[in-house]
Tab-separated table of C-alpha atoms in Angstrom:
chain	number	residue	atom	x	y	z
Q	1	MET	CA	-38.393	70.867	32.646
Q	2	PHE	CA	-38.005	71.990	29.060
Q	3	SER	CA	-39.583	74.554	26.804
Q	4	ASN	CA	-41.832	73.721	23.886
Q	5	LYS	CA	-43.292	76.654	21.941
Q	6	GLN	CA	-42.578	78.856	24.965
Q	7	ILE	CA	-44.776	76.709	27.210
Q	8	THR	CA	-42.879	74.903	29.973
Q	9	THR	CA	-43.550	71.225	30.544
Q	10	PHE	CA	-43.437	70.159	34.188
Q	11	VAL	CA	-42.115	66.598	34.400
Q	12	TYR	CA	-42.726	64.545	37.543
Q	13	ASP	CA	-43.060	61.015	38.879
Q	14	ALA	CA	-44.357	59.360	42.061
Q	15	ARG	CA	-41.154	60.212	43.963
Q	16	ASP	CA	-42.226	63.868	43.851
Q	17	PHE	CA	-45.472	63.310	45.784
Q	18	ASN	CA	-45.809	64.826	49.262
Q	19	PHE	CA	-48.104	62.614	51.305
Q	20	VAL	CA	-47.532	64.531	54.544
Q	21	VAL	CA	-47.183	68.323	54.758
Q	22	ASN	CA	-46.592	70.581	57.737
Q	23	SER	CA	-48.827	73.624	58.112
Q	24	ARG	CA	-46.079	75.472	60.028
Q	25	GLU	CA	-43.504	75.115	57.257
Q	26	GLU	CA	-43.417	77.094	54.021
Q	27	ASN	CA	-41.174	74.863	51.923
Q	28	GLU	CA	-42.555	75.205	48.419
Q	29	SER	CA	-42.224	72.264	46.079
Q	30	SER	CA	-41.097	72.628	42.475
Q	31	PHE	CA	-44.758	72.436	41.493
Q	32	ASP	CA	-45.746	75.255	43.851
Q	33	ILE	CA	-42.905	77.395	42.547
Q	34	ILE	CA	-43.765	77.025	38.856
Q	35	LEU	CA	-47.475	77.543	39.509
Q	36	ARG	CA	-46.938	80.744	41.495
Q	37	ARG	CA	-44.258	82.082	39.126
Q	38	THR	CA	-46.207	81.541	35.907
Q	39	TRP	CA	-49.447	82.829	37.487
Q	40	LYS	CA	-47.638	86.004	38.521
Q	41	GLN	CA	-46.237	86.387	35.013
Q	42	ALA	CA	-49.760	86.081	33.572
Q	43	GLU	CA	-50.895	88.756	36.005
Q	44	GLU	CA	-48.056	91.065	34.904
Q	45	VAL	CA	-49.069	90.810	31.226
Q	46	LYS	CA	-52.723	91.466	32.155
Q	47	ALA	CA	-54.001	88.068	31.024
Q	48	PHE	CA	-56.752	88.182	33.684
Q	49	ARG	CA	-60.102	89.922	33.415
Q	50	TYR	CA	-59.286	91.759	36.649
Q	51	ILE	CA	-56.498	91.938	39.215
Q	52	LEU	CA	-57.611	89.817	42.151
Q	53	ASN	CA	-58.928	92.131	44.853
Q	54	ILE	CA	-60.753	90.384	47.675
Q	55	ARG	CA	-62.249	93.388	49.468
Q	56	ASP	CA	-62.866	91.625	52.764
Q	57	SER	CA	-62.972	88.157	54.350
Q	58	LYS	CA	-64.594	86.817	57.513
Q	59	ILE	CA	-65.540	83.602	59.274
Q	60	LEU	CA	-69.264	83.487	60.028
Q	61	LYS	CA	-70.164	82.944	63.668
Q	62	GLY	CA	-71.407	79.444	64.371
Q	63	LYS	CA	-70.378	75.788	64.431
Q	64	TYR	CA	-69.518	75.405	60.725
Q	65	ARG	CA	-67.008	78.274	60.428
Q	66	PHE	CA	-68.033	79.235	56.886
Q	67	LEU	CA	-65.539	81.538	55.165
Q	68	VAL	CA	-67.131	84.428	53.249
Q	69	GLN	CA	-65.161	86.666	50.888
Q	70	LEU	CA	-66.311	89.849	49.182
Q	71	ASN	CA	-65.144	89.782	45.540
Q	72	PRO	CA	-67.477	91.949	43.407
Q	73	ASP	CA	-65.071	91.966	40.442
Q	74	ARG	CA	-65.736	88.281	39.770
Q	75	THR	CA	-69.393	88.871	39.028
Q	76	GLN	CA	-68.922	92.163	37.215
Q	77	CYS	CA	-65.983	91.184	35.003
Q	78	ARG	CA	-66.137	87.433	34.428
Q	79	ARG	CA	-67.140	85.895	31.122
Q	80	ALA	CA	-70.883	85.163	30.989
Q	81	PRO	CA	-71.420	81.495	31.937
Q	82	GLU	CA	-72.573	79.172	29.189
Q	83	LEU	CA	-76.275	78.350	29.340
Q	84	ILE	CA	-76.315	74.718	30.395
Q	85	THR	CA	-79.665	72.969	30.569
Q	86	SER	CA	-78.764	69.274	30.481
Q	87	MET	CA	-76.303	66.859	32.065
Q	88	SER	CA	-75.778	65.409	28.587
Q	89	GLN	CA	-75.186	68.701	26.783
Q	90	PRO	CA	-72.504	68.088	24.118
Q	91	PHE	CA	-69.275	70.033	23.717
Q	92	SER	CA	-69.649	72.979	21.341
Q	93	SER	CA	-66.783	74.231	19.198
Q	94	VAL	CA	-68.758	77.437	18.532
Q	95	ARG	CA	-69.151	78.511	22.152
Q	96	PHE	CA	-66.194	79.498	24.306
Q	97	ASN	CA	-63.993	76.538	25.180
Q	98	PHE	CA	-60.428	76.039	26.336
Q	99	THR	CA	-58.996	75.461	22.865
Q	100	LYS	CA	-59.527	79.236	22.443
Q	101	LEU	CA	-57.177	80.269	25.237
Q	102	THR	CA	-54.425	82.719	24.375
Q	103	GLN	CA	-50.783	81.775	24.880
Q	104	GLN	CA	-50.664	84.175	27.834
Q	105	GLU	CA	-53.429	82.265	29.630
Q	106	ILE	CA	-51.571	78.942	29.494
Q	107	LEU	CA	-49.194	78.494	32.428
Q	108	PHE	CA	-47.501	75.154	31.768
Q	109	ASP	CA	-48.047	71.595	30.557
Q	110	VAL	CA	-48.088	68.578	32.865
Q	111	GLY	CA	-47.654	65.866	30.236
Q	112	ASN	CA	-49.936	63.804	28.012
Q	113	GLY	CA	-51.623	66.842	26.501
Q	114	ASP	CA	-52.684	68.120	29.927
Q	115	THR	CA	-52.436	71.850	30.589
Q	116	VAL	CA	-52.548	74.179	33.583
Q	117	ALA	CA	-54.053	77.548	32.655
Q	118	ILE	CA	-55.177	80.599	34.573
Q	119	ASN	CA	-58.748	81.070	35.643
Q	120	ALA	CA	-59.163	84.515	34.093
Q	121	SER	CA	-61.726	85.426	36.792
Q	122	PRO	CA	-59.949	84.237	39.947
Q	123	LEU	CA	-61.527	83.446	43.311
Q	124	GLU	CA	-58.246	83.353	45.190
Q	125	GLN	CA	-54.494	83.585	44.736
Q	126	ASN	CA	-53.086	81.312	42.018
Q	127	HIS	CA	-56.554	80.163	40.962
Q	128	CYS	CA	-55.977	78.072	37.865
Q	129	LEU	CA	-57.516	75.312	35.781
Q	130	LEU	CA	-56.350	71.789	35.064
Q	131	LEU	CA	-57.358	70.949	31.490
Q	132	THR	CA	-56.840	67.242	30.927
Q	133	GLU	CA	-56.669	66.033	27.314
Q	134	ARG	CA	-57.639	69.531	26.235
Q	135	SER	CA	-57.418	68.881	22.500
Q	136	LYS	CA	-59.951	66.018	22.709
Q	137	CYS	CA	-62.685	68.613	23.354
Q	138	LEU	CA	-64.439	66.537	26.011
Q	139	PRO	CA	-67.565	67.960	27.673
Q	140	GLN	CA	-67.600	68.768	31.399
Q	141	VAL	CA	-68.106	65.144	32.395
Q	142	MET	CA	-65.508	63.795	34.803
Q	143	THR	CA	-63.169	61.067	33.599
Q	144	GLU	CA	-61.271	58.717	35.881
Q	145	TYR	CA	-58.090	59.953	34.220
Q	146	SER	CA	-58.818	63.600	35.081
Q	147	LEU	CA	-59.559	62.700	38.707
Q	148	CYS	CA	-56.273	60.815	38.971
Q	149	LYS	CA	-54.358	63.700	37.414
Q	150	VAL	CA	-55.781	66.305	39.790
Q	151	ILE	CA	-54.982	64.119	42.812
Q	152	GLU	CA	-51.409	63.831	41.539
Q	153	LEU	CA	-51.090	67.605	41.183
Q	154	CYS	CA	-52.409	68.112	44.715
Q	155	LEU	CA	-49.776	65.690	46.001
Q	156	LEU	CA	-47.030	67.469	44.040
Q	157	SER	CA	-47.687	70.537	46.193
Q	158	ASN	CA	-45.964	70.878	49.542
Q	159	SER	CA	-48.690	73.244	50.748
Q	160	TRP	CA	-51.576	72.184	52.962
Q	161	SER	CA	-53.701	74.924	51.353
Q	162	LEU	CA	-53.911	73.749	47.724
Q	163	ARG	CA	-57.493	72.678	46.933
Q	164	ALA	CA	-59.163	71.236	43.850
Q	165	SER	CA	-62.796	71.315	42.780
Q	166	PHE	CA	-65.089	70.111	40.019
Q	167	ASN	CA	-68.566	71.347	39.092
Q	168	SER	CA	-70.623	69.125	36.834
Q	169	LEU	CA	-73.014	70.329	34.178
Q	170	CYS	CA	-76.109	71.814	35.865
Q	171	ALA	CA	-74.025	72.246	39.045
Q	172	ASN	CA	-72.566	75.681	38.289
Q	173	ALA	CA	-70.039	74.617	35.642
Q	174	SER	CA	-69.687	77.718	33.481
Q	175	VAL	CA	-67.796	76.144	30.538
Q	176	ASN	CA	-68.753	72.822	28.943
Q	177	HIS	CA	-65.175	71.658	28.383
Q	178	LEU	CA	-63.529	69.245	30.820
Q	179	HIS	CA	-61.703	71.140	33.587
Q	180	TRP	CA	-60.837	71.189	37.285
Q	181	HIS	CA	-60.210	74.229	39.472
Q	182	LEU	CA	-57.031	74.516	41.570
Q	183	TYR	CA	-56.344	77.275	44.088
Q	184	TYR	CA	-54.625	77.983	47.393
Q	185	LEU	CA	-56.946	78.755	50.318
Q	186	LYS	CA	-54.947	79.570	53.438
Q	187	TYR	CA	-57.745	79.152	55.940
Q	188	GLU	CA	-58.257	76.131	58.160
Q	189	MET	CA	-61.580	74.650	57.053
Q	190	LEU	CA	-63.918	72.389	59.012
Q	191	LEU	CA	-64.050	69.732	56.291
Q	192	GLU	CA	-60.322	69.098	56.676
Q	193	TYR	CA	-61.041	67.148	59.868
Q	194	ILE	CA	-64.823	66.884	60.438
Q	195	ASP	CA	-66.063	63.503	61.667
Q	196	ILE	CA	-67.475	61.264	58.951
Q	197	CYS	CA	-69.356	58.002	59.448
Q	198	GLY	CA	-69.221	54.555	57.908
Q	199	TYR	CA	-71.244	53.710	54.805
Q	200	THR	CA	-69.639	51.010	52.697
Q	201	SER	CA	-66.106	49.842	51.967
Q	202	GLY	CA	-63.870	52.842	51.295
Q	203	VAL	CA	-66.719	55.358	51.255
Q	204	HIS	CA	-67.940	57.423	54.202
Q	205	LEU	CA	-70.897	59.728	54.746
Q	206	LEU	CA	-70.704	63.412	55.623
Q	207	VAL	CA	-73.873	63.856	57.670
Q	208	ASP	CA	-73.088	66.262	60.545
Q	209	TYR	CA	-73.100	69.102	58.046
Q	210	PRO	CA	-75.794	71.058	56.155
Q	211	ALA	CA	-74.699	69.645	52.783
Q	212	LYS	CA	-74.793	65.882	53.286
Q	213	GLY	CA	-72.560	63.965	50.919
Q	214	PHE	CA	-69.993	61.225	50.399
Q	215	CYS	CA	-66.335	61.241	51.431
Q	216	LEU	CA	-63.303	59.114	50.600
Q	217	LYS	CA	-59.915	59.232	52.365
Q	218	LEU	CA	-56.626	58.311	50.710
Q	219	SER	CA	-55.479	56.635	53.948
Q	220	ASP	CA	-58.155	53.940	53.480
Q	221	PHE	CA	-56.514	52.707	50.275
Q	222	LYS	CA	-53.230	51.056	49.449
Q	223	ASP	CA	-52.443	53.426	46.601
Q	224	ILE	CA	-53.675	56.429	44.596
Q	225	LYS	CA	-55.068	54.252	41.808
Q	226	ASP	CA	-57.459	52.396	44.138
Q	227	PHE	CA	-58.467	55.662	45.847
Q	228	VAL	CA	-59.311	57.252	42.510
Q	229	ALA	CA	-61.097	54.181	41.146
Q	230	ARG	CA	-63.405	53.971	44.159
Q	231	ALA	CA	-64.206	57.690	44.078
Q	232	PHE	CA	-64.869	57.550	40.371
Q	233	LEU	CA	-67.373	54.722	40.879
Q	234	VAL	CA	-69.428	57.134	42.981
Q	235	VAL	CA	-69.131	60.031	40.531
Q	236	ASN	CA	-69.744	57.887	37.475
Q	237	HIS	CA	-72.952	56.499	38.939
Q	238	LEU	CA	-74.207	60.048	39.398
Q	239	GLN	CA	-73.190	60.805	35.814
Q	240	LEU	CA	-75.015	57.749	34.494
Q	241	ARG	CA	-78.086	58.757	36.502
Q	242	GLN	CA	-77.844	62.311	35.108
Q	243	MET	CA	-77.665	63.772	38.612
Q	244	ALA	CA	-75.865	67.092	39.071
Q	245	HIS	CA	-72.901	66.921	41.446
Q	246	ASN	CA	-69.969	68.828	42.904
Q	247	VAL	CA	-66.604	67.436	43.996
Q	248	PHE	CA	-63.934	68.929	46.256
Q	249	VAL	CA	-60.420	67.651	47.046
Q	250	THR	CA	-58.553	68.848	50.137
Q	251	ARG	CA	-55.636	67.937	52.356
Q	252	ALA	CA	-56.886	66.550	55.661
Q	253	LYS	CA	-55.771	65.944	59.232
Q	254	SER	CA	-57.089	64.149	62.309
Q	255	LYS	CA	-58.128	67.143	64.402
Q	256	SER	CA	-58.185	70.922	64.301
Q	257	ASN	CA	-54.933	71.722	66.077
Q	258	ASP	CA	-52.769	69.176	64.235
Q	259	GLU	CA	-49.787	70.668	62.428
Q	260	LEU	CA	-49.419	67.715	60.074
Q	261	TYR	CA	-51.750	67.130	57.143
Q	262	ASN	CA	-51.319	63.416	56.525
Q	263	ASP	CA	-54.361	62.566	54.403
Q	264	VAL	CA	-56.373	63.634	51.364
Q	265	ARG	CA	-60.169	63.699	51.255
Q	266	ILE	CA	-62.491	63.704	48.258
Q	267	TYR	CA	-65.977	65.050	48.951
Q	268	ILE	CA	-68.825	64.315	46.531
Q	269	TRP	CA	-72.214	66.013	46.730
Q	270	VAL	CA	-75.296	65.192	44.664
Q	271	ARG	CA	-77.561	68.203	44.365
Q	272	LYS	CA	-80.523	69.853	42.708
Q	273	PRO	CA	-79.660	71.054	39.201
Q	274	LEU	CA	-78.898	74.737	38.777
Q	275	ILE	CA	-80.341	76.347	35.667
Q	276	ILE	CA	-79.075	79.898	35.138
Q	277	GLY	CA	-82.048	82.248	35.060
Q	278	MET	CA	-84.252	80.111	37.314
Q	279	LYS	CA	-86.468	81.964	39.780
Q	280	ASN	CA	-85.786	82.221	43.503
Q	281	MET	CA	-82.007	82.153	43.127
Q	282	PRO	CA	-80.205	82.177	46.503
Q	283	THR	CA	-77.969	85.034	47.645
Q	284	PHE	CA	-74.954	82.992	46.506
Q	285	LEU	CA	-74.647	80.262	43.873
Q	286	PRO	CA	-73.776	77.010	45.652
Q	287	ALA	CA	-71.149	74.857	43.944
Q	288	SER	CA	-68.147	72.825	45.119
Q	289	CYS	CA	-66.378	75.686	46.940
Q	290	GLU	CA	-69.549	76.755	48.741
Q	291	PHE	CA	-70.303	73.182	49.810
Q	292	PHE	CA	-66.766	73.036	51.198
Q	293	GLY	CA	-67.519	76.177	53.212
Q	294	HIS	CA	-65.817	78.827	51.047
Q	295	LEU	CA	-68.313	81.425	49.814
Q	296	THR	CA	-67.645	84.284	47.416
Q	297	VAL	CA	-70.258	87.042	47.334
Q	298	LYS	CA	-70.563	89.993	45.001
Q	299	ASP	CA	-72.609	92.428	47.053
Q	300	GLU	CA	-71.464	94.301	50.160
Q	301	ASN	CA	-74.960	94.250	51.611
Q	302	ILE	CA	-75.115	90.464	51.307
Q	303	TYR	CA	-71.618	90.215	52.770
Q	304	ASN	CA	-72.539	92.327	55.793
Q	305	ASN	CA	-75.813	90.541	56.537
Q	306	LEU	CA	-75.190	86.894	55.650
Q	307	THR	CA	-75.544	84.558	58.643
Q	308	GLU	CA	-74.683	80.933	59.239
Q	309	ASP	CA	-78.395	80.083	59.200
Q	310	ASP	CA	-78.728	81.631	55.741
Q	311	VAL	CA	-75.912	79.435	54.411
Q	312	VAL	CA	-77.190	76.320	56.191
Q	313	ASN	CA	-80.658	76.749	54.674
Q	314	VAL	CA	-79.298	77.078	51.117
Q	315	LEU	CA	-76.924	74.106	51.387
Q	316	TYR	CA	-79.577	71.909	52.979
Q	317	ASP	CA	-82.207	72.829	50.394
Q	318	ILE	CA	-79.867	72.107	47.474
Q	319	THR	CA	-78.573	68.728	48.713
Q	320	GLU	CA	-80.850	66.994	51.237
Q	321	GLU	CA	-83.530	65.554	48.963
Q	322	CYS	CA	-81.018	64.315	46.379
Q	323	PHE	CA	-78.759	62.752	49.021
Q	324	VAL	CA	-81.657	60.835	50.574
Q	325	SER	CA	-82.877	59.665	47.157
Q	326	ILE	CA	-79.532	58.179	46.055
Q	327	LYS	CA	-77.967	56.926	49.309
Q	328	ASP	CA	-79.384	53.375	49.363
Q	329	GLU	CA	-79.152	52.918	45.614
Q	330	LEU	CA	-75.499	53.964	45.566
Q	331	ARG	CA	-74.638	51.578	48.387
Q	332	ASN	CA	-76.028	48.696	46.359
Q	333	VAL	CA	-73.904	49.736	43.378
Q	334	LEU	CA	-70.747	49.986	45.488
Q	335	GLU	CA	-71.303	46.641	47.227
Q	336	LYS	CA	-71.705	44.655	44.031
């Protein structure tokens, strides 16, 4: 590591990847250490819009074990989301974008013009953003390069709890500038090990779940490059079809009580577009984290009364029709 204009550059190669991690061990990697240290430093200089204060957390009763957290500060203090009305909305230099971050918000560089910065309105501890090719001012449209980079960062961690997520335009992305979310979530989640079923080479279906979607496992591929390329084929088809989508990356294991996390899963959901201000908004805004089973709510009344059925109904309504409409078409694309 070396310092350039007071921003540390984290240098790594494939020998630093951790393909198997133990949930019972707390051996932080160099990546975990720099992320936690710089995030804490940003907190100390008050770079965030609020000090993270999750008032309460609980697992909803039922088969899906949804995690709900009460975090009213996020709604009250976060920057107003950009009004996004189209999957092809261009990047705007006038509106807020990540070239306007202060030095205090930038944590470190990870090479090639890629930056890790704080999320100024955090959901969880060490919630940060991966900004790939930040200076190119790309809109919030996934690139194969950005997907590869976020997978690499996940593998640099020696923690089973580091997660990554991506919200497309019209799928609850709040800034139209290419970015991924990274954060540690120290709860065992159902989608780490849920059964998935065959679909086509290298791609599985998540169907025994309210938000049906597509899933890829690193263990099905000979290397990271092939894993990423196959996943990006799915995402890019949704982008070309102008279909809103959410993506979540998590460590995975074979069954619930396994100590070893020996796989990585990418989940991809196609969904109804979300237009801020639309009528009949649900009690929570479903995006990648919510599809994964991690819900943040702003209101104590909602927190106290939310049931598994409520969550199931929202996730099903947002995803079912779109999943059914694209499933056969996408298989044809992937089998060509």
